[in-house]
GROMACS .gro file of C-alpha atoms in nm:
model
  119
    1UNK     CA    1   0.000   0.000   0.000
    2UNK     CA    2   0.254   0.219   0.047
    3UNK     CA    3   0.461   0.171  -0.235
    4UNK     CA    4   0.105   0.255  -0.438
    5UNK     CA    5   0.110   0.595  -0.278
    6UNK     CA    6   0.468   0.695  -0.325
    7UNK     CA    7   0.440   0.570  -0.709
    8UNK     CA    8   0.097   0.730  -0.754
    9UNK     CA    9   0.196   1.054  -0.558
   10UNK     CA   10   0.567   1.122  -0.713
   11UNK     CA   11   0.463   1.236  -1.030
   12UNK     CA   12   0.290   1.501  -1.007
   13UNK     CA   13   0.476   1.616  -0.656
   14UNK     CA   14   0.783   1.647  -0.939
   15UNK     CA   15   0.533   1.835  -1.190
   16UNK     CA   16   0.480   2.083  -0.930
   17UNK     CA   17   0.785   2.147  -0.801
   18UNK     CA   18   0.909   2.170  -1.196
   19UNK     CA   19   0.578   2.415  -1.195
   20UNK     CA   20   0.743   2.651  -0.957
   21UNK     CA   21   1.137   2.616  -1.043
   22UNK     CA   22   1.129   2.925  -1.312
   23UNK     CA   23   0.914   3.155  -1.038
   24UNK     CA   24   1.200   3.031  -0.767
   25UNK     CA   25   1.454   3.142  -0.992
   26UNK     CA   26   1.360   3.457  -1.089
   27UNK     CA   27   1.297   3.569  -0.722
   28UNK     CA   28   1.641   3.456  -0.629
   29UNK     CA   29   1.797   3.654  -0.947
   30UNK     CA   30   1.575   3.963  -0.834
   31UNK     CA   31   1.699   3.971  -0.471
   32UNK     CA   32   2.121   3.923  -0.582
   33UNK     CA   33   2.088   4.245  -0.863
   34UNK     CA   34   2.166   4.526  -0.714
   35UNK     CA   35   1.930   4.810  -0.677
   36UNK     CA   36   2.069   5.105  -0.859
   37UNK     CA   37   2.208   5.414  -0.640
   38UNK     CA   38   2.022   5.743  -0.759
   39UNK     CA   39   1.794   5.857  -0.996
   40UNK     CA   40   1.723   5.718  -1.317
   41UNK     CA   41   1.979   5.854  -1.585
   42UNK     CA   42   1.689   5.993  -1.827
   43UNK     CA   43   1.580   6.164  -1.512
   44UNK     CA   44   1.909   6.333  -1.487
   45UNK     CA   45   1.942   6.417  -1.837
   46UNK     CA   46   1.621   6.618  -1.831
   47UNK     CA   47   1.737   6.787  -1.476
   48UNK     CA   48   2.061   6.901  -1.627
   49UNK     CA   49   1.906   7.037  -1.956
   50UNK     CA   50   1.639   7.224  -1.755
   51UNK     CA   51   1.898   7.377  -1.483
   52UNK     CA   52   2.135   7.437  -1.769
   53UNK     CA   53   1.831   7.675  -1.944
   54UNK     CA   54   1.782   7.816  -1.584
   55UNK     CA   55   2.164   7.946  -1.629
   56UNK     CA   56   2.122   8.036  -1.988
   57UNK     CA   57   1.812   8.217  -1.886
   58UNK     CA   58   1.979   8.377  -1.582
   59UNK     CA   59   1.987   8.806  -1.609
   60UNK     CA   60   2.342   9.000  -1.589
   61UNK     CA   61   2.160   9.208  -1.338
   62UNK     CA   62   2.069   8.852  -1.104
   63UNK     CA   63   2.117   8.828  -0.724
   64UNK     CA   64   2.490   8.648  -0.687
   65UNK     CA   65   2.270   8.422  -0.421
   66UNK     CA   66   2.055   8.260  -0.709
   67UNK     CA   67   2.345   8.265  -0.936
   68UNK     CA   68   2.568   8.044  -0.731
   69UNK     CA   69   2.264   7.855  -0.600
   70UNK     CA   70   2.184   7.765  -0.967
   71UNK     CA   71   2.546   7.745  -1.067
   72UNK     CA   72   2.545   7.442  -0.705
   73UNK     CA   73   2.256   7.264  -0.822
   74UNK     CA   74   2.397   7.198  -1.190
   75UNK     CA   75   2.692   7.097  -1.074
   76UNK     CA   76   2.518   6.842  -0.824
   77UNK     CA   77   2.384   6.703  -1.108
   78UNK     CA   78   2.707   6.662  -1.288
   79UNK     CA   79   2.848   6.491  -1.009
   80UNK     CA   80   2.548   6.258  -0.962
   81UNK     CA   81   2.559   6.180  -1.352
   82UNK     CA   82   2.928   6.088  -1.345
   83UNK     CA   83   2.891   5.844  -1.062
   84UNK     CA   84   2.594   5.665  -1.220
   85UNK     CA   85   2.818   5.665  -1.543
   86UNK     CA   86   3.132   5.557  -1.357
   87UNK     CA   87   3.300   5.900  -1.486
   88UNK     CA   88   3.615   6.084  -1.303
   89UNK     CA   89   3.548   6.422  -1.209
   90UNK     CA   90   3.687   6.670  -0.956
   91UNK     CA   91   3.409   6.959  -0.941
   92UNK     CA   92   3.402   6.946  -0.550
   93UNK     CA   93   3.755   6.986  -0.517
   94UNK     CA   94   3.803   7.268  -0.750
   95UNK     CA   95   3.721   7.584  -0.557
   96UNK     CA   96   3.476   7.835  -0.719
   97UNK     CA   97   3.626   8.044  -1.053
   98UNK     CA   98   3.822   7.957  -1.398
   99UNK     CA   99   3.935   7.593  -1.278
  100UNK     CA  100   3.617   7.481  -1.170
  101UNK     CA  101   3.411   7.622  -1.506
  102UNK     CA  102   3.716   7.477  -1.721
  103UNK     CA  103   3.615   7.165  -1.531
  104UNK     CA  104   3.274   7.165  -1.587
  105UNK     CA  105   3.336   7.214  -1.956
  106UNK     CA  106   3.555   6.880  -1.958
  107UNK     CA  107   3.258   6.689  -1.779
  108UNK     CA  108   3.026   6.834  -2.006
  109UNK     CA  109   3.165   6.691  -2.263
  110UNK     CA  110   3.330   6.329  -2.112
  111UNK     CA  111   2.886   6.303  -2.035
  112UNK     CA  112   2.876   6.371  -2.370
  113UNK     CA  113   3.103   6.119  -2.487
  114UNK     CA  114   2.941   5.854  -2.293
  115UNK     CA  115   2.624   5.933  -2.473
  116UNK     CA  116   2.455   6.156  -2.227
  117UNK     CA  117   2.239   6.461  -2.348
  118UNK     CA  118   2.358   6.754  -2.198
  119UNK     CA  119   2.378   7.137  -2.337
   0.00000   0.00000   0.00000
């Protein structure tokens, strides 16, 4: 009698497990991929061309306040696009004036290079 049941109860115990294998699988996969650190890099793309019109759009005659403001915020997003695109960059080491807008030229365009769309 017992022998019955294990013969009669194997098969589809073994289609059921097969049933769930690919689900298993997948969850496991899910859980070792890392999450990614930071926005999405279409979101930043669209943040640095709209802050980058915000400094294009800026008048001679603006406060200095919103100018460097404006001027901290694009270069935030430099930074963060570098790091998701695994970029060098030394824009918070440069102190403000000529070094630090020659480096954000050279960022500009290494983002560039690596197929970002920035101004």
């Amino acid at each position: 009698m017992a022998i019955y049941l294990v013969v009669c109860a194997t098969p589809p115990v073994l289609f059921w497990l097969a049933s769930k294998t690919p689900a298993a699988v997948a969850a496991l996969r899910r859980r070792r991929e890392p999450e990614p650190a930071g926005p999405p890099i279409e979101r930043l793309a669209a943040d640095l061309r709209r802050v980058h019109r915000c400094l294009a759009d800026l008048a001679p005659d603006a406060p200095m306040l919103r100018r460097r403001a404006t001027h901290q915020a694009y270069d935030a997003l430099l930074v963060q696009a570098c790091a998701a695109l695994g970029l060098p960059h030394w824009l918070d080491e440069l102190p403000e004036g000529v070094e630090r807008d020659i480096e954000r030229l050279r960022v500009e365009e290494a983002l560039r290079r690596a197929g970002l769309a920035v101004p």
